[in-house]
């Protein structure tokens, strides 16, 4: 069970709490309390908008209102932390800014415990508003806590309307417990136990860091430990994704360096140095805020209260035969069948499916802002769209990737597949063509415009690319999701070109394990080496080819940015353009297998000065 050590000298006692309760702040207030409150907001920056964008604030002495005001930042902070979003400096907001547990008595629908949840306990939890329970899938030899899930317990939880999030902890209470090799073994063991319990593909397992690790220890031992976990889970087919339990600093760093899917924050350990002065992680799923003893008639057991962000939906069933993408594949099968009843055959049936899914967002010629995509990657069969709509079909915008747990955008992915299906990749891999525009090249053009419009903040385009290009959890115009969709769309198109139906291609990719090496295969098949990849990026950005020029005009000039072909003629422009292109190469290499992962190899070596990439498998 996670430890309750409150290290440090900070104090958030009754007197402080009562004082804050009597100092609610609102727009128009000023003075020392506003200054203190504003400083606390700065320490907790960035917070994140509902779209996932980081939002910063600055110190001020007046509680102002407006679009870029303190009140606006506070409202976003409150939404992100699941507080009442009134924009005021009330007690719950003060508490959340000052201590990692926040107000321990605020509403919480999550919990975790080392105790078995029996039928009566499950009923008590549900009756008192709890909907999630964190339970351990392993109890190490010699443990006296008896914390592992008991036979039949999962069914008891599910039948009482409760969801589970699995926790793995094997000691994990001191620095010596963490290394790459121990992480690898723990990853293998976690996979075995989770599989034995029947947890479904795509479930996130939270691996515990149950002590106050310093920044140096996080980088020297904790991060390598999670690299080991990552590699072990990948070696077993990436059935499960890894999450992290620990302090805010542990969770944020591990998520950044190893791409942990979600964070389970030990907010209750408010004195941990890793919780002091660090904002709550962007990917927080559960925040542990209070331990208390439940009295349920004659029964008593200890329970931790956890605030739930909602990004991890938890586990509500086990031993499901299907995978996370099965529902979407069945939907694609319906479209494919409709293409047959429409009179199409062969490859055309798959093409119609792609057109239907992408037509509204990428190619609706009746909508001015979509007309550019209609020109760049082609028209669509409006008769088939009407045929599908008449049968009650509608566009499904997203589905869950079985290998990363991320929600993938179906419209963008099918636009990419459609473009690559219509125009095969160039015979010269250094080139770029209209097929690429529907995927990586179009995204790269948009990302160029994004950098040019952010140049005051990021003078170095390589730094901009390393910070924002295909980085998991970071919102950008070329996000991690975008790169997955580009790679998967490319693979689906190649499979259809190889005489598979779109349904067969999706089954092979998402249920047959094809997606496990999506980035390695994407890089190898489309480019093959760093040099060709960078040259291809340069050609996509600067070529005078008719379609590429039109795309540059639509995606770059249309966003108010200078064309790369013109920019390279400015003083220092050629070097910056080259750095930008290298950033694209680095982003691809960072998503591929690391040469340090046992049993794997990489076919290329980056030419940049970027530190070795963190991920040890294809999917982060």
PDB file of N, CA, C and O in Angstrom, residues 579-607:
ATOM      1  N   UNK A 579      17.372  22.776 -39.794  1.00  0.00           N
ATOM      2  CA  UNK A 579      17.122  22.336 -38.420  1.00  0.00           C
ATOM      3  C   UNK A 579      15.686  21.872 -38.238  1.00  0.00           C
ATOM      4  O   UNK A 579      15.412  20.891 -37.543  1.00  0.00           O
ATOM      5  N   UNK A 580      14.764  22.594 -38.873  1.00  0.00           N
ATOM      6  CA  UNK A 580      13.355  22.211 -38.800  1.00  0.00           C
ATOM      7  C   UNK A 580      13.150  20.819 -39.405  1.00  0.00           C
ATOM      8  O   UNK A 580      12.469  19.965 -38.832  1.00  0.00           O
ATOM      9  N   UNK A 581      13.763  20.589 -40.544  1.00  0.00           N
ATOM     10  CA  UNK A 581      13.645  19.291 -41.206  1.00  0.00           C
ATOM     11  C   UNK A 581      14.275  18.186 -40.375  1.00  0.00           C
ATOM     12  O   UNK A 581      13.757  17.070 -40.307  1.00  0.00           O
ATOM     13  N   UNK A 582      15.389  18.506 -39.700  1.00  0.00           N
ATOM     14  CA  UNK A 582      16.024  17.523 -38.828  1.00  0.00           C
ATOM     15  C   UNK A 582      15.114  17.180 -37.654  1.00  0.00           C
ATOM     16  O   UNK A 582      15.084  16.036 -37.183  1.00  0.00           O
ATOM     17  N   UNK A 583      14.350  18.166 -37.205  1.00  0.00           N
ATOM     18  CA  UNK A 583      13.406  17.906 -36.121  1.00  0.00           C
ATOM     19  C   UNK A 583      12.374  16.873 -36.502  1.00  0.00           C
ATOM     20  O   UNK A 583      11.947  16.061 -35.674  1.00  0.00           O
ATOM     21  N   UNK A 584      11.950  16.881 -37.763  1.00  0.00           N
ATOM     22  CA  UNK A 584      11.011  15.864 -38.245  1.00  0.00           C
ATOM     23  C   UNK A 584      11.663  14.486 -38.220  1.00  0.00           C
ATOM     24  O   UNK A 584      11.058  13.505 -37.765  1.00  0.00           O
ATOM     25  N   UNK A 585      12.903  14.401 -38.682  1.00  0.00           N
ATOM     26  CA  UNK A 585      13.626  13.124 -38.662  1.00  0.00           C
ATOM     27  C   UNK A 585      13.756  12.626 -37.231  1.00  0.00           C
ATOM     28  O   UNK A 585      13.498  11.453 -36.923  1.00  0.00           O
ATOM     29  N   UNK A 586      14.146  13.517 -36.322  1.00  0.00           N
ATOM     30  CA  UNK A 586      14.324  13.130 -34.929  1.00  0.00           C
ATOM     31  C   UNK A 586      13.024  12.616 -34.310  1.00  0.00           C
ATOM     32  O   UNK A 586      13.038  11.677 -33.513  1.00  0.00           O
ATOM     33  N   UNK A 587      11.917  13.252 -34.671  1.00  0.00           N
ATOM     34  CA  UNK A 587      10.634  12.820 -34.120  1.00  0.00           C
ATOM     35  C   UNK A 587      10.317  11.387 -34.538  1.00  0.00           C
ATOM     36  O   UNK A 587       9.818  10.589 -33.744  1.00  0.00           O
ATOM     37  N   UNK A 588      10.625  11.058 -35.789  1.00  0.00           N
ATOM     38  CA  UNK A 588      10.398   9.690 -36.251  1.00  0.00           C
ATOM     39  C   UNK A 588      11.320   8.708 -35.542  1.00  0.00           C
ATOM     40  O   UNK A 588      10.894   7.639 -35.083  1.00  0.00           O
ATOM     41  N   UNK A 589      12.590   9.066 -35.431  1.00  0.00           N
ATOM     42  CA  UNK A 589      13.545   8.169 -34.779  1.00  0.00           C
ATOM     43  C   UNK A 589      13.205   7.971 -33.312  1.00  0.00           C
ATOM     44  O   UNK A 589      13.411   6.889 -32.749  1.00  0.00           O
ATOM     45  N   UNK A 590      12.673   9.021 -32.677  1.00  0.00           N
ATOM     46  CA  UNK A 590      12.337   8.922 -31.256  1.00  0.00           C
ATOM     47  C   UNK A 590      11.176   7.979 -31.004  1.00  0.00           C
ATOM     48  O   UNK A 590      10.976   7.510 -29.887  1.00  0.00           O
ATOM     49  N   UNK A 591      10.401   7.685 -32.036  1.00  0.00           N
ATOM     50  CA  UNK A 591       9.280   6.778 -31.871  1.00  0.00           C
ATOM     51  C   UNK A 591       9.645   5.347 -32.240  1.00  0.00           C
ATOM     52  O   UNK A 591       8.831   4.441 -32.122  1.00  0.00           O
ATOM     53  N   UNK A 592      10.863   5.127 -32.702  1.00  0.00           N
ATOM     54  CA  UNK A 592      11.272   3.785 -33.108  1.00  0.00           C
ATOM     55  C   UNK A 592      11.971   3.070 -31.957  1.00  0.00           C
ATOM     56  O   UNK A 592      12.289   3.655 -30.917  1.00  0.00           O
ATOM     57  N   UNK A 593      12.244   1.807 -32.185  1.00  0.00           N
ATOM     58  CA  UNK A 593      12.909   1.015 -31.154  1.00  0.00           C
ATOM     59  C   UNK A 593      14.294   1.559 -30.851  1.00  0.00           C
ATOM     60  O   UNK A 593      15.041   1.925 -31.740  1.00  0.00           O
ATOM     61  N   UNK A 594      14.633   1.572 -29.576  1.00  0.00           N
ATOM     62  CA  UNK A 594      15.958   2.006 -29.172  1.00  0.00           C
ATOM     63  C   UNK A 594      16.950   0.859 -29.334  1.00  0.00           C
ATOM     64  O   UNK A 594      16.644  -0.292 -29.080  1.00  0.00           O
ATOM     65  N   UNK A 595      18.149   1.193 -29.753  1.00  0.00           N
ATOM     66  CA  UNK A 595      19.193   0.167 -29.910  1.00  0.00           C
ATOM     67  C   UNK A 595      19.610  -0.425 -28.573  1.00  0.00           C
ATOM     68  O   UNK A 595      20.245  -1.464 -28.506  1.00  0.00           O
ATOM     69  N   UNK A 596      19.215   0.245 -27.447  1.00  0.00           N
ATOM     70  CA  UNK A 596      19.588  -0.260 -26.129  1.00  0.00           C
ATOM     71  C   UNK A 596      18.581  -1.267 -25.587  1.00  0.00           C
ATOM     72  O   UNK A 596      18.802  -1.841 -24.546  1.00  0.00           O
ATOM     73  N   UNK A 597      17.476  -1.454 -26.299  1.00  0.00           N
ATOM     74  CA  UNK A 597      16.468  -2.394 -25.837  1.00  0.00           C
ATOM     75  C   UNK A 597      16.867  -3.810 -26.227  1.00  0.00           C
ATOM     76  O   UNK A 597      17.147  -4.073 -27.384  1.00  0.00           O
ATOM     77  N   UNK A 598      16.936  -4.754 -25.271  1.00  0.00           N
ATOM     78  CA  UNK A 598      17.366  -6.109 -25.597  1.00  0.00           C
ATOM     79  C   UNK A 598      16.552  -6.709 -26.723  1.00  0.00           C
ATOM     80  O   UNK A 598      15.332  -6.615 -26.756  1.00  0.00           O
ATOM     81  N   UNK A 599      17.266  -7.299 -27.674  1.00  0.00           N
ATOM     82  CA  UNK A 599      16.606  -8.017 -28.749  1.00  0.00           C
ATOM     83  C   UNK A 599      16.089  -7.148 -29.861  1.00  0.00           C
ATOM     84  O   UNK A 599      15.356  -7.611 -30.721  1.00  0.00           O
ATOM     85  N   UNK A 600      16.417  -5.848 -29.851  1.00  0.00           N
ATOM     86  CA  UNK A 600      15.933  -4.964 -30.905  1.00  0.00           C
ATOM     87  C   UNK A 600      17.104  -4.262 -31.551  1.00  0.00           C
ATOM     88  O   UNK A 600      18.207  -4.218 -31.039  1.00  0.00           O
ATOM     89  N   UNK A 601      16.837  -3.697 -32.698  1.00  0.00           N
ATOM     90  CA  UNK A 601      17.873  -2.946 -33.395  1.00  0.00           C
ATOM     91  C   UNK A 601      17.226  -1.844 -34.188  1.00  0.00           C
ATOM     92  O   UNK A 601      16.053  -1.902 -34.517  1.00  0.00           O
ATOM     93  N   UNK A 602      17.992  -0.810 -34.480  1.00  0.00           N
ATOM     94  CA  UNK A 602      17.484   0.265 -35.296  1.00  0.00           C
ATOM     95  C   UNK A 602      18.361   0.375 -36.519  1.00  0.00           C
ATOM     96  O   UNK A 602      19.575   0.262 -36.446  1.00  0.00           O
ATOM     97  N   UNK A 603      17.726   0.641 -37.642  1.00  0.00           N
ATOM     98  CA  UNK A 603      18.464   0.608 -38.898  1.00  0.00           C
ATOM     99  C   UNK A 603      19.204   1.897 -39.189  1.00  0.00           C
ATOM    100  O   UNK A 603      20.023   1.948 -40.074  1.00  0.00           O
ATOM    101  N   UNK A 604      18.894   2.951 -38.424  1.00  0.00           N
ATOM    102  CA  UNK A 604      19.513   4.236 -38.709  1.00  0.00           C
ATOM    103  C   UNK A 604      20.027   4.872 -37.438  1.00  0.00           C
ATOM    104  O   UNK A 604      19.710   4.464 -36.331  1.00  0.00           O
ATOM    105  N   UNK A 605      20.789   5.918 -37.591  1.00  0.00           N
ATOM    106  CA  UNK A 605      21.319   6.645 -36.448  1.00  0.00           C
ATOM    107  C   UNK A 605      21.112   8.130 -36.691  1.00  0.00           C
ATOM    108  O   UNK A 605      21.428   8.653 -37.747  1.00  0.00           O
ATOM    109  N   UNK A 606      20.570   8.820 -35.682  1.00  0.00           N
ATOM    110  CA  UNK A 606      20.262  10.229 -35.869  1.00  0.00           C
ATOM    111  C   UNK A 606      21.532  11.045 -36.029  1.00  0.00           C
ATOM    112  O   UNK A 606      22.553  10.786 -35.398  1.00  0.00           O
ATOM    113  N   UNK A 607      21.432  12.063 -36.859  1.00  0.00           N
ATOM    114  CA  UNK A 607      22.573  12.938 -37.077  1.00  0.00           C
ATOM    115  C   UNK A 607      22.493  14.199 -36.238  1.00  0.00           C
ATOM    116  O   UNK A 607      23.354  15.047 -36.316  1.00  0.00           O
TER     117      UNK A 607
END
